[in-house]
Tab-separated table of C-alpha atoms in Angstrom:
chain	number	residue	atom	x	y	z
A	17	MET	CA	-4.429	22.311	13.700
A	18	GLU	CA	-5.396	22.103	17.023
A	19	ARG	CA	-5.817	19.040	19.025
A	20	ASP	CA	-9.124	18.144	18.616
A	21	SER	CA	-9.261	19.497	14.821
A	22	LYS	CA	-11.327	17.281	13.198
A	23	ILE	CA	-9.186	15.372	10.538
A	24	TYR	CA	-9.508	13.378	7.105
A	25	ILE	CA	-7.342	11.531	6.098
A	26	ALA	CA	-8.448	10.238	2.306
A	27	GLY	CA	-7.011	6.472	2.134
A	28	HIS	CA	-6.166	5.759	5.901
A	29	THR	CA	-5.041	2.640	5.738
A	30	GLY	CA	-2.601	2.160	2.762
A	31	LEU	CA	0.297	2.720	3.052
A	32	VAL	CA	0.807	6.944	3.000
A	33	GLY	CA	-2.793	7.541	5.068
A	34	SER	CA	-1.964	4.292	7.592
A	35	ALA	CA	1.422	6.986	7.685
A	36	ILE	CA	-0.630	9.730	8.634
A	37	LEU	CA	-2.524	8.515	10.848
A	38	ARG	CA	0.437	6.986	13.081
A	39	CYS	CA	2.026	10.188	13.341
A	40	LEU	CA	-0.733	12.715	13.847
A	41	ARG	CA	-1.957	10.275	16.710
A	42	SER	CA	1.900	10.622	18.140
A	43	GLN	CA	1.477	13.907	18.257
A	44	GLY	CA	-1.753	13.821	20.568
A	45	TYR	CA	-4.586	14.121	17.293
A	46	SER	CA	-7.378	12.280	18.073
A	47	ASN	CA	-10.158	13.602	15.801
A	48	PHE	CA	-10.987	11.760	13.150
A	49	VAL	CA	-13.194	11.261	10.172
A	50	LEU	CA	-12.144	7.925	8.905
A	51	ARG	CA	-14.144	5.636	5.946
A	52	THR	CA	-12.895	2.813	4.127
A	53	HIS	CA	-13.055	1.924	0.485
A	54	LYS	CA	-15.847	0.067	1.445
A	55	GLU	CA	-17.687	2.696	3.301
A	56	LEU	CA	-16.820	5.473	0.939
A	57	ASP	CA	-16.165	5.592	-2.379
A	58	LEU	CA	-14.289	8.531	-3.531
A	59	GLU	CA	-14.930	7.997	-7.067
A	60	ARG	CA	-18.798	8.789	-6.433
A	61	GLN	CA	-19.089	12.841	-6.420
A	62	ALA	CA	-22.581	12.410	-4.220
A	63	ASP	CA	-20.871	10.372	-1.618
A	64	VAL	CA	-18.318	12.127	-1.115
A	65	GLU	CA	-20.286	15.551	-1.309
A	66	ALA	CA	-23.061	13.830	1.266
A	67	PHE	CA	-20.244	12.978	3.447
A	68	PHE	CA	-18.798	15.966	3.835
A	69	GLU	CA	-21.955	18.356	4.833
A	70	LYS	CA	-22.046	15.639	6.803
A	71	GLU	CA	-19.166	15.883	8.886
A	72	ARG	CA	-17.840	19.083	8.335
A	73	PRO	CA	-13.967	18.360	8.303
A	74	GLU	CA	-11.616	20.908	8.928
A	75	TYR	CA	-8.415	19.825	8.016
A	76	VAL	CA	-8.179	17.256	4.890
A	77	PHE	CA	-4.898	14.871	3.968
A	78	LEU	CA	-6.210	13.842	0.133
A	79	ALA	CA	-3.653	10.575	0.069
A	80	ALA	CA	-6.154	8.448	-1.081
A	81	ALA	CA	-5.116	6.992	-4.763
A	82	LYS	CA	-4.887	4.117	-7.005
A	83	VAL	CA	-0.974	3.423	-7.193
A	84	GLY	CA	1.208	0.794	-7.994
A	85	GLY	CA	5.135	-0.039	-10.182
A	86	ILE	CA	5.966	-0.010	-13.954
A	87	TYR	CA	3.802	-3.754	-14.916
A	88	ALA	CA	0.306	-1.923	-13.398
A	89	ASN	CA	1.273	1.316	-14.943
A	90	SER	CA	1.805	0.002	-18.359
A	91	THR	CA	-0.479	-2.359	-18.046
A	92	TYR	CA	-3.934	-0.173	-16.379
A	93	PRO	CA	-2.945	3.312	-17.912
A	94	ALA	CA	-6.485	4.533	-18.038
A	95	ASP	CA	-7.900	3.176	-14.743
A	96	PHE	CA	-4.504	4.995	-13.163
A	97	ILE	CA	-4.997	8.209	-15.053
A	98	TYR	CA	-9.194	7.895	-14.446
A	99	ASN	CA	-10.056	6.756	-10.797
A	100	ASN	CA	-7.445	9.478	-9.697
A	101	LEU	CA	-8.558	12.195	-11.920
A	102	ILE	CA	-11.896	11.383	-9.996
A	103	ILE	CA	-10.748	10.870	-6.475
A	104	GLU	CA	-8.371	13.811	-7.192
A	105	ALA	CA	-11.488	15.981	-8.404
A	106	ASN	CA	-14.150	14.937	-5.744
A	107	VAL	CA	-12.553	15.613	-2.829
A	108	ILE	CA	-10.780	18.968	-3.985
A	109	ASN	CA	-13.950	20.375	-5.192
A	110	ALA	CA	-15.774	18.784	-2.121
A	111	ALA	CA	-13.343	20.347	0.292
A	112	HIS	CA	-14.055	23.893	-0.926
A	113	LYS	CA	-17.702	23.206	-0.712
A	114	TYR	CA	-17.874	22.988	2.848
A	115	ARG	CA	-15.235	25.451	3.861
A	116	VAL	CA	-12.512	22.919	4.997
A	117	LYS	CA	-9.595	25.120	6.181
A	118	LYS	CA	-6.912	23.490	5.112
A	119	LEU	CA	-6.344	20.875	2.486
A	120	LEU	CA	-2.636	19.130	1.621
A	121	PHE	CA	-2.428	16.779	-1.947
A	122	LEU	CA	-0.264	14.053	-1.760
A	123	GLY	CA	1.364	13.683	-5.421
A	124	SER	CA	4.540	12.316	-6.536
A	125	SER	CA	7.749	12.601	-7.656
A	126	CYS	CA	6.517	10.840	-11.398
A	127	ILE	CA	5.268	14.828	-12.154
A	128	TYR	CA	8.797	15.832	-13.109
A	129	PRO	CA	10.131	15.568	-16.121
A	130	SER	CA	12.010	11.983	-16.778
A	131	LEU	CA	14.922	14.108	-18.376
A	132	ALA	CA	14.349	16.781	-15.761
A	133	ALA	CA	17.980	18.138	-14.162
A	134	GLN	CA	19.148	16.900	-10.484
A	135	PRO	CA	18.365	17.039	-8.344
A	136	MET	CA	15.155	18.264	-9.634
A	137	LYS	CA	13.753	21.573	-8.001
A	138	GLU	CA	9.786	22.033	-7.973
A	139	GLU	CA	10.073	24.359	-10.670
A	140	HIS	CA	10.830	21.834	-13.084
A	141	LEU	CA	7.554	21.127	-13.516
A	142	LEU	CA	5.786	20.725	-16.785
A	143	SER	CA	10.055	21.794	-18.005
A	144	GLY	CA	9.782	18.696	-20.127
A	145	PRO	CA	8.221	15.401	-21.558
A	146	LEU	CA	6.983	12.766	-19.090
A	147	GLU	CA	8.465	9.135	-18.196
A	148	PRO	CA	7.014	7.341	-20.481
A	149	THR	CA	5.960	4.172	-18.254
A	150	ASN	CA	4.102	6.167	-15.998
A	151	GLU	CA	3.374	9.076	-18.392
A	152	PRO	CA	-1.246	8.950	-17.361
A	153	TYR	CA	-0.602	8.304	-13.545
A	154	ALA	CA	2.059	11.478	-13.784
A	155	ILE	CA	-0.140	13.509	-15.490
A	156	SER	CA	-3.175	12.775	-13.066
A	157	LYS	CA	-1.411	14.039	-9.912
A	158	ILE	CA	-0.354	16.966	-11.807
A	159	ALA	CA	-3.757	17.850	-12.429
A	160	GLY	CA	-4.351	17.745	-9.141
A	161	ILE	CA	-1.627	20.102	-8.098
A	162	LYS	CA	-2.733	22.364	-10.719
A	163	MET	CA	-6.736	21.926	-9.474
A	164	CYS	CA	-5.666	23.128	-6.192
A	165	GLN	CA	-3.751	26.001	-7.400
A	166	ALA	CA	-6.660	27.468	-9.276
A	167	TYR	CA	-8.789	26.749	-6.473
A	168	ASN	CA	-6.852	28.292	-4.374
A	169	ARG	CA	-6.872	31.306	-7.003
A	170	GLN	CA	-10.342	31.976	-7.674
A	171	TYR	CA	-11.739	31.088	-4.853
A	172	GLY	CA	-9.011	31.689	-1.997
A	173	THR	CA	-7.740	28.332	-0.157
A	174	ASN	CA	-5.737	27.194	1.195
A	175	PHE	CA	-4.477	23.801	-0.676
A	176	ILE	CA	-1.029	22.795	-1.017
A	177	SER	CA	0.820	20.153	-2.527
A	178	VAL	CA	3.132	17.739	-1.735
A	179	MET	CA	5.626	15.822	-3.796
A	180	PRO	CA	7.124	12.623	-1.745
A	181	THR	CA	9.754	10.552	-3.316
A	182	ASN	CA	9.771	6.704	-3.501
A	183	LEU	CA	8.308	5.847	-0.124
A	184	TYR	CA	7.907	2.330	1.839
A	185	GLY	CA	7.230	1.032	5.156
A	186	PRO	CA	4.139	-0.262	6.787
A	187	ASN	CA	0.893	-1.373	5.010
A	188	ASP	CA	2.483	-1.340	1.541
A	189	ASN	CA	1.430	-3.200	-1.230
A	190	TYR	CA	3.174	-7.019	-1.769
A	191	ASP	CA	0.855	-7.722	-4.894
A	192	LEU	CA	3.550	-8.717	-7.216
A	193	MET	CA	1.221	-7.954	-10.498
A	194	ASN	CA	1.254	-4.174	-9.242
A	195	ALA	CA	3.877	-3.241	-6.255
A	196	HIS	CA	6.150	-0.666	-6.492
A	197	VAL	CA	10.196	-1.954	-6.516
A	198	LEU	CA	10.689	-2.187	-3.537
A	199	PRO	CA	7.593	-4.178	-2.361
A	200	ALA	CA	8.171	-6.152	-4.547
A	201	LEU	CA	11.387	-7.128	-3.895
A	202	ILE	CA	10.808	-8.152	-0.442
A	203	ARG	CA	8.414	-10.460	-1.219
A	204	LYS	CA	10.293	-11.930	-4.320
A	205	PHE	CA	13.546	-12.521	-2.351
A	206	HIS	CA	11.245	-14.289	1.008
A	207	LEU	CA	9.348	-16.166	-1.325
A	208	ALA	CA	12.494	-17.376	-3.055
A	209	LYS	CA	14.309	-17.935	0.722
A	210	LEU	CA	11.275	-19.922	1.578
A	211	LEU	CA	11.882	-21.936	-2.274
A	212	SER	CA	15.623	-23.063	-1.237
A	213	GLU	CA	14.297	-24.465	2.118
A	214	SER	CA	11.724	-26.458	0.261
A	215	LYS	CA	8.875	-24.395	2.638
A	216	TYR	CA	6.393	-24.737	0.326
A	217	ASP	CA	3.835	-24.821	2.408
A	218	GLU	CA	4.599	-21.521	3.522
A	219	ILE	CA	5.273	-20.780	0.050
A	220	LEU	CA	1.065	-20.869	-0.489
A	221	ARG	CA	-0.230	-19.504	2.799
A	222	ASP	CA	2.116	-16.186	2.008
A	223	PHE	CA	-0.112	-16.597	-1.195
A	224	GLN	CA	-3.510	-16.693	0.550
A	225	ILE	CA	-2.314	-13.653	2.458
A	226	HIS	CA	-0.630	-11.512	-0.083
A	227	GLY	CA	-2.425	-12.743	-3.446
A	228	ASN	CA	-1.267	-14.077	-6.235
A	229	MET	CA	-2.913	-17.052	-5.572
A	230	PRO	CA	-3.392	-19.613	-8.316
A	231	ASP	CA	-6.337	-21.550	-8.465
A	232	SER	CA	-4.955	-24.366	-9.668
A	233	LEU	CA	-3.212	-25.220	-6.232
A	234	LEU	CA	-5.809	-24.099	-4.317
A	235	GLY	CA	-6.283	-27.008	-2.089
A	236	SER	CA	-4.579	-29.692	0.577
A	237	SER	CA	-4.688	-32.620	-1.810
A	238	TYR	CA	-1.618	-31.645	-3.363
A	239	PHE	CA	1.346	-32.845	-0.209
A	240	SER	CA	2.252	-36.168	-0.709
A	241	THR	CA	1.013	-37.867	3.077
A	242	ASN	CA	2.928	-37.122	6.106
A	243	SER	CA	5.444	-34.912	4.611
A	244	ASN	CA	5.600	-30.964	3.929
A	245	CYS	CA	6.507	-32.021	0.546
A	246	LEU	CA	4.772	-31.466	-2.645
A	247	LEU	CA	3.428	-33.772	-5.233
A	248	PRO	CA	5.308	-33.360	-8.130
A	249	SER	CA	2.339	-32.507	-10.477
A	250	ALA	CA	1.430	-29.975	-7.709
A	251	TYR	CA	5.185	-28.371	-7.154
A	252	SER	CA	5.514	-28.109	-11.523
A	253	LEU	CA	2.101	-25.979	-10.845
A	254	LEU	CA	4.405	-24.013	-8.330
A	255	ILE	CA	7.611	-23.561	-9.906
A	256	ASP	CA	5.646	-22.402	-12.976
A	257	HIS	CA	3.702	-19.945	-11.451
A	258	LEU	CA	7.043	-18.879	-9.267
A	259	SER	CA	9.017	-17.979	-12.205
A	260	LYS	CA	5.972	-15.583	-13.791
A	261	PHE	CA	7.260	-13.303	-11.303
A	262	GLY	CA	11.297	-14.067	-11.612
A	263	ILE	CA	10.980	-16.581	-9.257
A	264	LYS	CA	13.021	-19.646	-10.768
A	265	ILE	CA	15.254	-22.678	-10.460
A	266	SER	CA	18.219	-23.395	-13.257
A	267	GLN	CA	16.834	-26.393	-13.383
A	268	HIS	CA	12.864	-28.147	-13.252
A	269	PRO	CA	12.859	-32.042	-11.646
A	270	ALA	CA	9.424	-33.098	-11.273
A	271	SER	CA	10.761	-37.147	-10.754
A	272	ASP	CA	10.630	-36.392	-6.698
A	273	LEU	CA	8.657	-35.467	-4.009
A	274	CYS	CA	11.121	-32.914	-2.416
A	275	PRO	CA	13.476	-31.759	-5.261
A	276	PRO	CA	16.391	-29.678	-4.449
A	277	THR	CA	16.078	-26.230	-4.964
A	278	SER	CA	19.356	-24.883	-4.280
A	279	ASN	CA	20.074	-23.588	-7.993
A	280	VAL	CA	17.412	-20.371	-7.460
A	281	PHE	CA	17.536	-17.397	-8.138
A	282	VAL	CA	15.551	-14.361	-8.923
A	283	GLU	CA	14.757	-12.280	-11.747
A	284	VAL	CA	15.182	-8.324	-11.728
A	285	TRP	CA	13.537	-6.152	-14.629
A	286	GLY	CA	16.466	-4.054	-16.232
A	287	THR	CA	20.112	-3.300	-15.781
A	288	GLY	CA	20.251	-2.387	-11.891
A	289	ASN	CA	21.618	1.568	-13.347
A	290	PRO	CA	18.881	3.167	-12.802
A	291	ARG	CA	19.384	5.375	-9.377
A	292	ARG	CA	16.324	6.194	-6.892
A	293	GLU	CA	15.435	7.947	-3.318
A	294	PHE	CA	13.705	5.317	-1.055
A	295	MET	CA	11.606	7.207	2.271
A	296	TYR	CA	10.599	5.442	5.098
A	297	SER	CA	6.557	6.433	5.157
A	298	ASP	CA	6.581	7.073	8.700
A	299	GLU	CA	9.041	10.096	7.827
A	300	MET	CA	7.272	11.674	4.718
A	301	ALA	CA	3.871	11.205	7.293
A	302	ASP	CA	6.118	13.518	9.944
A	303	ALA	CA	7.001	15.872	6.757
A	304	CYS	CA	3.430	16.218	5.682
A	305	VAL	CA	2.344	16.727	9.553
A	306	PHE	CA	4.970	20.066	9.670
A	307	ILE	CA	4.103	20.776	6.333
A	308	MET	CA	0.440	21.347	7.262
A	309	ASN	CA	0.869	22.876	10.973
A	310	PRO	CA	4.709	24.798	10.301
A	311	ASN	CA	6.255	25.830	13.368
A	312	LYS	CA	6.192	29.406	13.122
A	313	ASP	CA	9.226	30.255	14.289
A	314	ALA	CA	11.463	27.305	13.037
A	315	LEU	CA	9.792	28.122	9.540
A	316	THR	CA	11.022	31.601	10.052
A	317	SER	CA	14.747	30.954	10.939
A	318	GLY	CA	15.336	28.602	7.820
A	319	LEU	CA	14.151	30.795	4.581
A	320	ALA	CA	17.480	32.186	4.923
A	321	SER	CA	19.203	29.488	3.600
A	322	THR	CA	16.873	29.129	0.692
A	323	SER	CA	16.405	31.300	-2.456
A	324	ALA	CA	13.798	33.886	-2.058
A	325	SER	CA	11.926	33.160	-4.956
A	326	SER	CA	11.592	29.499	-4.071
A	327	VAL	CA	10.041	30.670	-0.501
A	328	ALA	CA	7.494	32.700	-2.523
A	329	SER	CA	6.194	29.985	-4.767
A	330	SER	CA	6.411	27.643	-1.919
A	331	LEU	CA	4.738	29.846	0.700
A	332	ASN	CA	2.663	31.186	-1.942
A	333	PRO	CA	-1.614	29.600	-1.954
A	334	GLN	CA	-1.571	30.433	-5.460
A	335	THR	CA	1.375	28.247	-6.407
A	336	SER	CA	1.831	25.994	-3.265
A	337	ILE	CA	4.153	22.712	-4.102
A	338	ILE	CA	6.304	21.348	-1.842
A	339	ASN	CA	8.847	17.774	-2.488
A	340	ILE	CA	9.758	15.863	0.341
A	341	GLY	CA	12.486	13.730	0.264
A	342	ILE	CA	15.818	12.892	2.087
A	343	GLY	CA	17.874	14.238	-1.037
A	344	GLU	CA	20.268	11.193	-0.655
A	345	ASP	CA	19.792	8.064	-3.489
A	346	ILE	CA	21.695	4.635	-4.738
A	347	THR	CA	20.902	2.112	-7.466
A	348	ILE	CA	18.428	-0.282	-7.961
A	349	ARG	CA	21.270	-2.590	-7.617
A	350	GLU	CA	22.216	-2.000	-5.018
A	351	LEU	CA	19.313	-1.741	-3.111
A	352	THR	CA	18.291	-5.105	-4.689
A	353	GLN	CA	21.638	-6.513	-2.917
A	354	MET	CA	20.752	-4.193	0.386
A	355	VAL	CA	16.905	-6.151	0.482
A	356	ALA	CA	18.848	-9.673	-0.489
A	357	GLU	CA	21.263	-9.521	2.679
A	358	ILE	CA	17.974	-8.188	5.194
A	359	VAL	CA	15.572	-10.688	3.898
A	360	GLY	CA	18.529	-13.506	4.206
A	361	TYR	CA	18.304	-14.109	0.407
A	362	LYS	CA	21.288	-15.814	-0.420
A	363	GLY	CA	20.764	-17.209	-4.441
A	364	GLU	CA	21.557	-15.531	-7.321
A	365	ILE	CA	19.949	-12.629	-8.738
A	366	ARG	CA	19.982	-11.699	-12.594
A	367	TRP	CA	18.733	-8.895	-14.848
A	368	ASP	CA	16.056	-8.485	-17.410
A	369	THR	CA	17.679	-6.119	-19.765
A	370	THR	CA	14.801	-6.732	-21.886
A	371	LYS	CA	12.763	-4.706	-19.308
A	372	PRO	CA	12.876	-1.684	-19.314
A	373	ASP	CA	14.584	0.959	-17.046
A	374	GLY	CA	12.152	3.568	-16.553
A	375	THR	CA	13.781	7.761	-15.700
A	376	PRO	CA	17.572	7.309	-15.154
A	377	ARG	CA	17.589	8.910	-11.887
A	378	LYS	CA	14.795	9.996	-9.580
A	379	LEU	CA	16.272	12.634	-6.691
A	380	LEU	CA	14.067	15.418	-4.989
A	381	ASP	CA	15.729	18.987	-4.543
A	382	VAL	CA	14.677	18.683	-0.662
A	383	SER	CA	16.269	22.416	0.454
A	384	PHE	CA	13.649	24.055	0.320
A	385	LEU	CA	11.984	21.379	3.321
A	386	HIS	CA	15.263	21.186	4.752
A	387	GLY	CA	14.915	24.632	4.916
A	388	ILE	CA	12.228	25.508	6.528
A	389	GLY	CA	13.913	23.433	9.964
A	390	TRP	CA	12.297	19.378	8.227
A	391	LYS	CA	15.072	16.548	7.608
A	392	HIS	CA	14.965	12.718	7.859
A	393	LYS	CA	16.644	10.683	10.681
A	394	THR	CA	15.898	7.075	9.605
A	395	PRO	CA	18.849	5.599	7.009
A	396	LEU	CA	17.600	3.355	4.261
A	397	GLN	CA	19.267	0.248	5.899
A	398	ASP	CA	17.149	0.852	9.311
A	399	GLY	CA	14.138	1.082	7.483
A	400	LEU	CA	14.149	-1.093	4.967
A	401	ARG	CA	15.050	-3.973	7.698
A	402	LEU	CA	11.997	-2.429	10.167
A	403	THR	CA	9.824	-2.813	6.983
A	404	TYR	CA	10.517	-6.294	6.787
A	405	GLN	CA	10.027	-6.288	10.280
A	406	ASP	CA	6.301	-5.498	9.657
A	407	PHE	CA	6.142	-7.761	6.378
A	408	LEU	CA	6.490	-10.556	8.732
A	409	LYS	CA	4.033	-9.265	11.988
A	410	THR	CA	1.692	-8.667	9.219
A	411	LYS	CA	1.601	-11.763	7.845
A	412	GLN	CA	1.365	-13.601	10.921
A	413	THR	CA	-1.781	-11.617	11.968
A	414	ARG	CA	-3.366	-11.943	8.663
A	415	GLU	CA	-2.916	-15.609	8.623
A	416	THR	CA	-4.347	-15.239	12.801
A	417	ARG	CA	-7.205	-13.195	11.791
A	418	LYS	CA	-7.395	-15.615	8.769
A	419	THR	CA	-7.695	-19.324	10.855
A	420	ARG	CA	-9.920	-17.383	13.454
A	421	GLU	CA	-12.674	-16.109	11.071
A	422	MET	CA	-12.505	-19.676	9.051
A	423	ARG	CA	-13.092	-21.602	13.447
A	424	LYS	CA	-15.583	-19.161	13.553
A	425	THR	CA	-17.163	-20.241	10.271
A	426	ARG	CA	-16.578	-23.786	11.049
A	427	GLN	CA	-18.332	-23.224	14.639
A	428	THR	CA	-20.936	-21.511	12.795
A	429	ARG	CA	-21.922	-24.129	10.311
A	430	GLN	CA	-21.625	-26.830	12.848
A	431	THR	CA	-24.224	-25.332	15.475
A	432	LYS	CA	-26.523	-25.023	12.516
A	433	LYS	CA	-26.296	-28.575	12.103
A	434	THR	CA	-26.637	-29.105	15.150
A	435	LEU	CA	-29.729	-27.179	16.316
A	436	LYS	CA	-31.919	-28.596	12.654
A	437	ARG	CA	-31.327	-32.019	14.064
A	438	ILE	CA	-32.666	-31.534	17.667
A	439	TYR	CA	-35.974	-29.487	16.616
A	440	SER	CA	-36.019	-31.601	13.480
A	441	PRO	CA	-39.248	-32.830	14.044
A	442	TYR	CA	-37.306	-35.986	12.703
A	443	SER	CA	-35.560	-36.412	15.256
A	444	THR	CA	-35.329	-38.810	17.898
A	445	PRO	CA	-39.282	-39.254	19.504
A	446	SER	CA	-38.471	-39.160	22.943
A	447	LEU	CA	-36.754	-36.062	22.843
A	448	TYR	CA	-40.674	-34.085	21.972
A	449	ALA	CA	-42.347	-36.916	24.524
A	450	SER	CA	-40.808	-36.020	27.281
A	451	PRO	CA	-42.970	-33.975	30.018
A	452	TYR	CA	-40.661	-32.139	31.091
A	453	LEU	CA	-39.541	-30.457	28.208
A	454	THR	CA	-41.492	-27.642	26.288
A	455	VAL	CA	-40.444	-27.360	22.665
A	456	GLY	CA	-41.380	-24.448	21.011
A	457	VAL	CA	-41.229	-23.572	16.868
A	458	LEU	CA	-38.127	-22.904	15.882
A	459	ASP	CA	-38.144	-19.990	13.051
A	460	THR	CA	-35.151	-21.528	10.657
A	461	ASN	CA	-34.364	-18.162	9.198
A	462	LYS	CA	-33.218	-17.133	12.146
A	463	LEU	CA	-29.962	-19.842	12.047
A	464	ASN	CA	-28.613	-17.137	9.798
A	465	ARG	CA	-27.847	-15.213	12.811
A	466	VAL	CA	-26.394	-17.575	14.755
């Protein structure tokens, strides 16, 4: 890619896409064509083809996808397979039709068998049964890989697929109903910390900013007069709602305005024994850009450390697939404790062993990626600190934006009321009687533009 090449990042506002955009900008790329979901629905084939016909991007990063954790995958399996299949089919086909020079498709490590040998090599694809809890999503990603390979074979396109490990970082999804394990843990411990400190107003603001606000808690009448304390009825509603997400208290008093919350505990799914690999999103983005535009000298010098068959397979456009990860894993129990310490939560952690663990271990073999000259630099603990800082910063930014929007709405309403009062035929007669005022006819429809 040249610095002025026209680049389209599908899904540029999400965790992966935004990281790729930051990385490209930091390296001097500036000619981007970007569309939000509202501006371009990738599930509509005609719209996607019209976009490609008009914009003619040279390089495409396909990072748009419907993603989620175990709960979301188990609850919405049809959505996960349908939405992702449609997005992939539309973008990949349009990229071929309008002669994109190179496309990078982002898959997922869940494409590998649930009991695959560890660490998982690229060649393990389709070598065994998938993990049942996210099988529909995995199948949609495998279909995307195979579609890239089929187009490469039939049309000679240059479409490559990368399989990132579990990612975390800025712009992640913190919705407690469908977030992945790491952002879900960050928000759970943050809310539990606020609950233990009786900061109910901040808990409600968190719900407004990141979602999951129950209708029963909307409004300000739930706070006692001149106090941050919730009324007993509101307190019960809040505790019941938080318990749905595993943020609980050992006792449930409702007689006091400010009941003690020192008995807060967080409940986490499973046993905590599965091992997972986690990668900071900005580093994943750097690896993607490296693969999309590799340094030929580094590529050539690095091949000696990788088997000939693996190199040939990964560099062959007809079968190209490359793992992206750090080559290290950690138990969910260790991760949970690490997140709690970084957030500052000091309460109890309990494990709900009636809930599924998922695959026992997921560690990618990244020997090929290392062999061609790319390695990660950000340790997990450092990445988690950066992510939590971004979570707090994003919360403040969204809160400021929301406050600004609310103030603007109030000002607009007040302006409309004022103008209607001034121009009303029933206003003060002296105003209209004044010989020094020219009063015209007001088009009230234009008030909507104020």
